[in-house]
Structures are given as C-alpha cells and as structure tokens.
C-alpha cells in the first residue's frame, strides 16, 4: 500500500471512530421541492467532526461521507437537479501532515441511483477509477552483507494549516426564501438552502491554506421566494456585520438578504 493511501486510510479510520461515536446537533439541510429532505451536513457540538448524507425521494440514504475540520479536512459539495434531488457529490479529504489528498466525484440519476464514480488522489493523479491498487512483491537482489548505515536524524516538515472561510446568510425579510450558491469557476458546484423569515444559517465554506478569503470572490449568490406566486424581488448584499473569527482556523462572513421595494 502506498504511503499516500496509508496516511489517508488511517485518517479515515480515526475520523470514522470520532464521527460515529458522538451526536450531531449542528446541521444544514437541503430539500426536494415537495419538502422532503435531500441532503444533510451535520457536525458535533465542537464543530469539528461530522457526517454528510444524501437521500432519495423515498427517504433512503444513498450517499454518506465523514466530515471533519480537524486533522486536516474532509468536506462534501453537492449539486442538484431542478426538483432538489442530488445530481453530483464532490468529496475531498486530506490529512493534516503530508501532501496526500483524495477526491471522489459521484454522479446520481434523478431517482438517486449512482451512475458513475470517479476517484482522484495524490499518488495516481487525476481521473483514476481504481484508487486502491495492490502492488506485486518483488524480492530484492541478493547482495553481500554490509554494515547498516547510521540512520539520519528525523526531520520535521511544517504543513500548511487549513483555514475555513464560512459564508452565512441573514434573511432580513418577512418571507421564506431559497438561497443558491454557485461556484464562479465550477458551475456544477452548487448548493441551495431554505431560510425562514429572520432566520440566519451557514450556507457553505471556502477552504484555503494559511489564510481567510471572502467567499464572494469564489461564489455567486442568488435568492428567490419559496412560494411561486410571490413576485417580491430580493437582493443579497454583504452584511454590515463584520466578519467574525470564531477560532484560529475559522472565520464567518455574513450576507444580508433584503427585499427590493
């Protein structure tokens, strides 16, 4: 097993033990147009370990991944069909120590059936379909015995810290609205959420190494009323509320949803 796989595999085992061993109360959901839950992304009370799930129209789990904001990161970005069903899931994971990384791109049919799954990783490069390959053992050539060389002193490699720039929406209107975030450069990377009047919620996050960045530089935001008959026009603007740093590696950026009168 290659070193990259081994590190990512160990992080996955540790993350899974932490993820499934504690409850989740900090959740973000998306929904089908009929009101049924389509996806969930939940974290523990410390907002470090979590779980992402996707559901079909029957309420059955069709996709599940661990999430974490510690020991590196693991995250999932969903995109959706018009009816709210999951269309694509992009999973990304990397350990805190090392340059290894792992990604999975999963496509779904409208009924929730997985139609394709493509894997990418550090060792094999992009667009691989077999992320875990077993190597044949080759015996080393016979050589004369020499005294073992002295081992070099261990070195420490400083790894870049992962910084999370969250974007939060504040619905200042008396209407229920749907907010959509679409990546500027990867148009299939899109997520939507529903906000009740005066409700605030996290819409997503931007992961960077060593620095925070305004999510509006990477995402376009749009907003509409939940009820089709509501002709009210809305606008989404940077909030007067200043960015809030909740931890060393986490900062929140706020955006106000306002109606146009």
XYZ file of C-alpha atoms in Angstrom:
261
model
C 0.000 0.000 0.000
C 1.442 3.344 -0.964
C 2.297 5.863 1.717
C -0.354 8.318 0.499
C -3.111 5.732 0.724
C -1.878 4.591 4.117
C -1.986 8.098 5.606
C -5.421 8.903 4.169
C -6.727 5.474 5.225
C -5.509 5.966 8.828
C -7.072 9.427 8.996
C -10.322 7.964 7.650
C -10.378 5.247 10.335
C -9.684 7.729 13.114
C -12.239 10.193 11.721
C -14.867 7.466 11.416
C -14.334 6.424 15.022
C -14.783 10.015 16.172
C -17.671 10.723 13.774
C -19.930 7.824 14.615
C -19.156 7.908 18.327
C -20.905 11.184 19.131
C -24.200 13.001 18.343
C -24.630 15.778 15.811
C -26.667 18.869 16.577
C -25.251 21.460 14.173
C -26.932 20.575 10.878
C -27.546 22.139 7.465
C -30.201 20.639 5.163
C -31.427 20.927 1.578
C -34.827 19.748 0.417
C -36.772 18.386 -2.518
C -39.425 20.735 -3.874
C -42.037 18.543 -2.195
C -40.475 19.332 1.199
C -38.658 16.029 1.777
C -35.050 16.138 2.974
C -32.475 15.744 0.155
C -29.122 16.221 1.947
C -27.762 16.829 5.428
C -24.387 18.021 6.663
C -24.082 17.812 10.440
C -21.306 18.462 12.951
C -20.754 17.762 16.618
C -21.007 20.392 19.360
C -17.389 21.455 18.777
C -17.970 21.844 15.006
C -15.027 19.541 14.262
C -16.352 16.103 13.283
C -19.412 15.474 11.192
C -21.317 13.474 8.637
C -22.777 14.216 5.187
C -25.697 12.256 3.765
C -27.859 12.320 0.651
C -31.340 10.812 0.339
C -33.618 9.699 -2.476
C -37.287 10.612 -2.780
C -38.235 7.672 -0.521
C -36.083 8.990 2.325
C -33.430 6.270 1.891
C -29.747 7.123 2.389
C -27.960 6.888 -0.992
C -24.643 8.551 -0.058
C -22.699 9.006 3.172
C -19.290 10.518 3.969
C -17.476 11.625 7.108
C -16.731 15.329 7.598
C -14.028 16.936 9.672
C -12.366 20.298 10.293
C -9.517 18.820 12.325
C -6.573 16.515 11.472
C -6.704 18.030 8.004
C -10.134 18.244 6.432
C -12.925 16.265 4.785
C -15.768 18.048 3.017
C -18.593 17.407 0.549
C -20.071 19.735 -2.073
C -23.463 18.800 -3.542
C -25.108 19.953 -6.780
C -28.771 19.383 -7.543
C -31.480 18.734 -10.125
C -34.343 21.220 -10.553
C -36.568 19.216 -8.191
C -33.956 19.346 -5.425
C -32.618 15.793 -5.906
C -28.863 15.294 -5.632
C -27.142 15.390 -9.026
C -23.466 15.259 -8.041
C -21.375 14.914 -4.866
C -17.732 16.031 -4.709
C -15.878 14.619 -1.709
C -12.447 15.962 -0.738
C -10.165 14.691 2.034
C -6.584 15.389 3.090
C -4.591 14.704 6.266
C -3.024 17.486 8.311
C 0.528 16.097 7.979
C 1.674 15.377 4.449
C 0.785 16.304 0.888
C -1.529 13.385 0.198
C -5.103 14.121 -0.871
C -8.120 12.161 -2.087
C -11.249 13.167 -4.019
C -14.322 11.326 -5.251
C -16.826 12.611 -7.832
C -20.161 10.763 -7.671
C -22.997 11.272 -10.199
C -26.619 10.367 -9.479
C -29.690 9.722 -11.616
C -32.829 11.716 -10.629
C -34.123 8.675 -8.704
C -30.949 8.579 -6.562
C -29.171 5.739 -8.354
C -25.392 6.199 -8.597
C -24.494 6.359 -12.308
C -20.731 6.920 -12.054
C -17.951 7.438 -9.531
C -14.502 8.828 -10.362
C -11.582 8.913 -7.923
C -8.599 11.235 -7.792
C -5.612 11.016 -5.463
C -2.104 12.374 -4.985
C -0.250 9.202 -5.958
C -2.102 8.344 -9.178
C -3.022 11.820 -10.409
C -6.488 12.848 -11.633
C -9.289 10.779 -13.180
C -8.350 7.372 -11.753
C -11.050 4.749 -11.337
C -9.180 2.345 -9.060
C -7.892 4.334 -6.063
C -6.595 1.352 -4.083
C -4.196 -0.853 -6.069
C -2.250 -3.780 -4.695
C 1.405 -3.977 -5.760
C 3.217 -7.208 -6.505
C 6.029 -8.030 -4.092
C 9.439 -8.164 -5.757
C 12.295 -9.735 -3.781
C 15.386 -7.510 -3.569
C 18.501 -8.701 -5.406
C 20.995 -10.757 -3.403
C 23.907 -8.628 -2.229
C 26.813 -9.016 0.119
C 26.157 -8.042 3.692
C 27.485 -4.639 4.667
C 27.258 -2.874 7.982
C 23.973 -0.998 8.258
C 24.453 2.725 7.693
C 23.606 5.025 10.530
C 20.074 6.420 10.355
C 19.812 10.138 9.614
C 18.266 12.317 12.251
C 14.495 12.693 11.761
C 13.303 15.920 10.213
C 10.068 17.770 10.791
C 8.117 19.133 7.854
C 5.811 22.027 8.644
C 2.459 21.588 6.901
C 0.141 24.382 5.880
C -2.799 24.919 8.225
C -6.280 24.680 6.730
C -8.362 27.867 7.074
C -12.137 27.810 6.633
C -13.984 30.934 5.403
C -17.686 30.299 6.052
C -20.495 32.231 4.356
C -23.623 32.861 6.424
C -26.937 34.205 5.157
C -29.211 36.501 7.219
C -32.813 36.689 5.983
C -33.940 40.189 6.986
C -37.253 39.863 5.093
C -40.678 38.627 6.270
C -40.678 35.924 3.560
C -39.304 32.397 3.306
C -36.629 32.333 0.619
C -34.340 29.909 -1.217
C -30.675 30.948 -1.451
C -28.383 29.346 -4.041
C -24.566 29.468 -4.027
C -22.874 28.648 -7.358
C -19.105 28.405 -7.771
C -17.807 31.003 -10.244
C -15.436 28.590 -11.989
C -17.068 25.186 -11.403
C -20.694 25.780 -12.357
C -21.733 22.240 -11.421
C -20.700 23.002 -7.829
C -23.919 24.431 -6.436
C -25.917 24.241 -3.211
C -29.273 25.636 -2.118
C -30.972 26.132 1.220
C -34.262 27.498 2.546
C -34.413 30.267 5.144
C -37.489 31.262 7.112
C -38.189 34.952 7.872
C -35.465 36.483 10.105
C -33.518 33.197 10.107
C -29.709 33.005 9.810
C -27.770 29.920 8.683
C -24.441 28.788 7.290
C -24.508 28.373 3.521
C -21.091 26.779 2.977
C -17.372 27.386 3.254
C -14.203 28.067 1.286
C -11.105 26.091 2.280
C -7.717 27.784 1.900
C -4.203 27.143 3.191
C -2.907 29.634 5.752
C -5.384 32.478 5.073
C -9.038 33.537 5.051
C -10.740 34.857 1.924
C -14.094 36.488 1.142
C -16.352 33.668 -0.221
C -17.970 36.149 -2.633
C -14.739 36.019 -4.652
C -15.422 32.362 -5.475
C -19.230 32.070 -5.303
C -22.188 33.804 -6.941
C -25.280 34.047 -4.732
C -28.923 34.272 -5.822
C -32.189 34.394 -3.846
C -35.878 33.836 -4.646
C -39.131 33.410 -2.763
C -40.176 29.890 -1.759
C -43.768 30.405 -2.892
C -44.003 30.509 -6.724
C -46.727 33.166 -6.575
C -44.624 35.603 -4.579
C -43.369 38.255 -7.041
C -41.222 40.063 -4.472
C -37.712 40.782 -5.701
C -34.734 40.205 -3.432
C -31.107 41.231 -3.303
C -28.185 39.716 -1.399
C -25.541 42.117 -0.071
C -22.508 41.933 2.228
C -23.815 42.468 5.738
C -22.978 45.440 7.939
C -21.976 42.792 10.450
C -18.199 42.451 10.230
C -16.520 39.055 9.602
C -16.308 37.080 12.828
C -13.320 34.873 13.629
C -14.687 32.018 15.742
C -11.365 30.175 16.068
C -7.802 30.328 14.787
C -8.749 28.413 11.624
C -12.358 29.569 11.150
C -13.932 32.893 10.127
C -17.525 33.761 9.259
C -18.589 36.186 6.512
C -22.187 37.451 6.669
C -24.528 38.360 3.808
C -27.930 40.087 4.198
C -30.983 39.069 2.187
C -33.148 42.124 1.582
C -36.258 42.750 -0.456
C -36.288 45.391 -3.180
C -39.086 47.891 -2.595
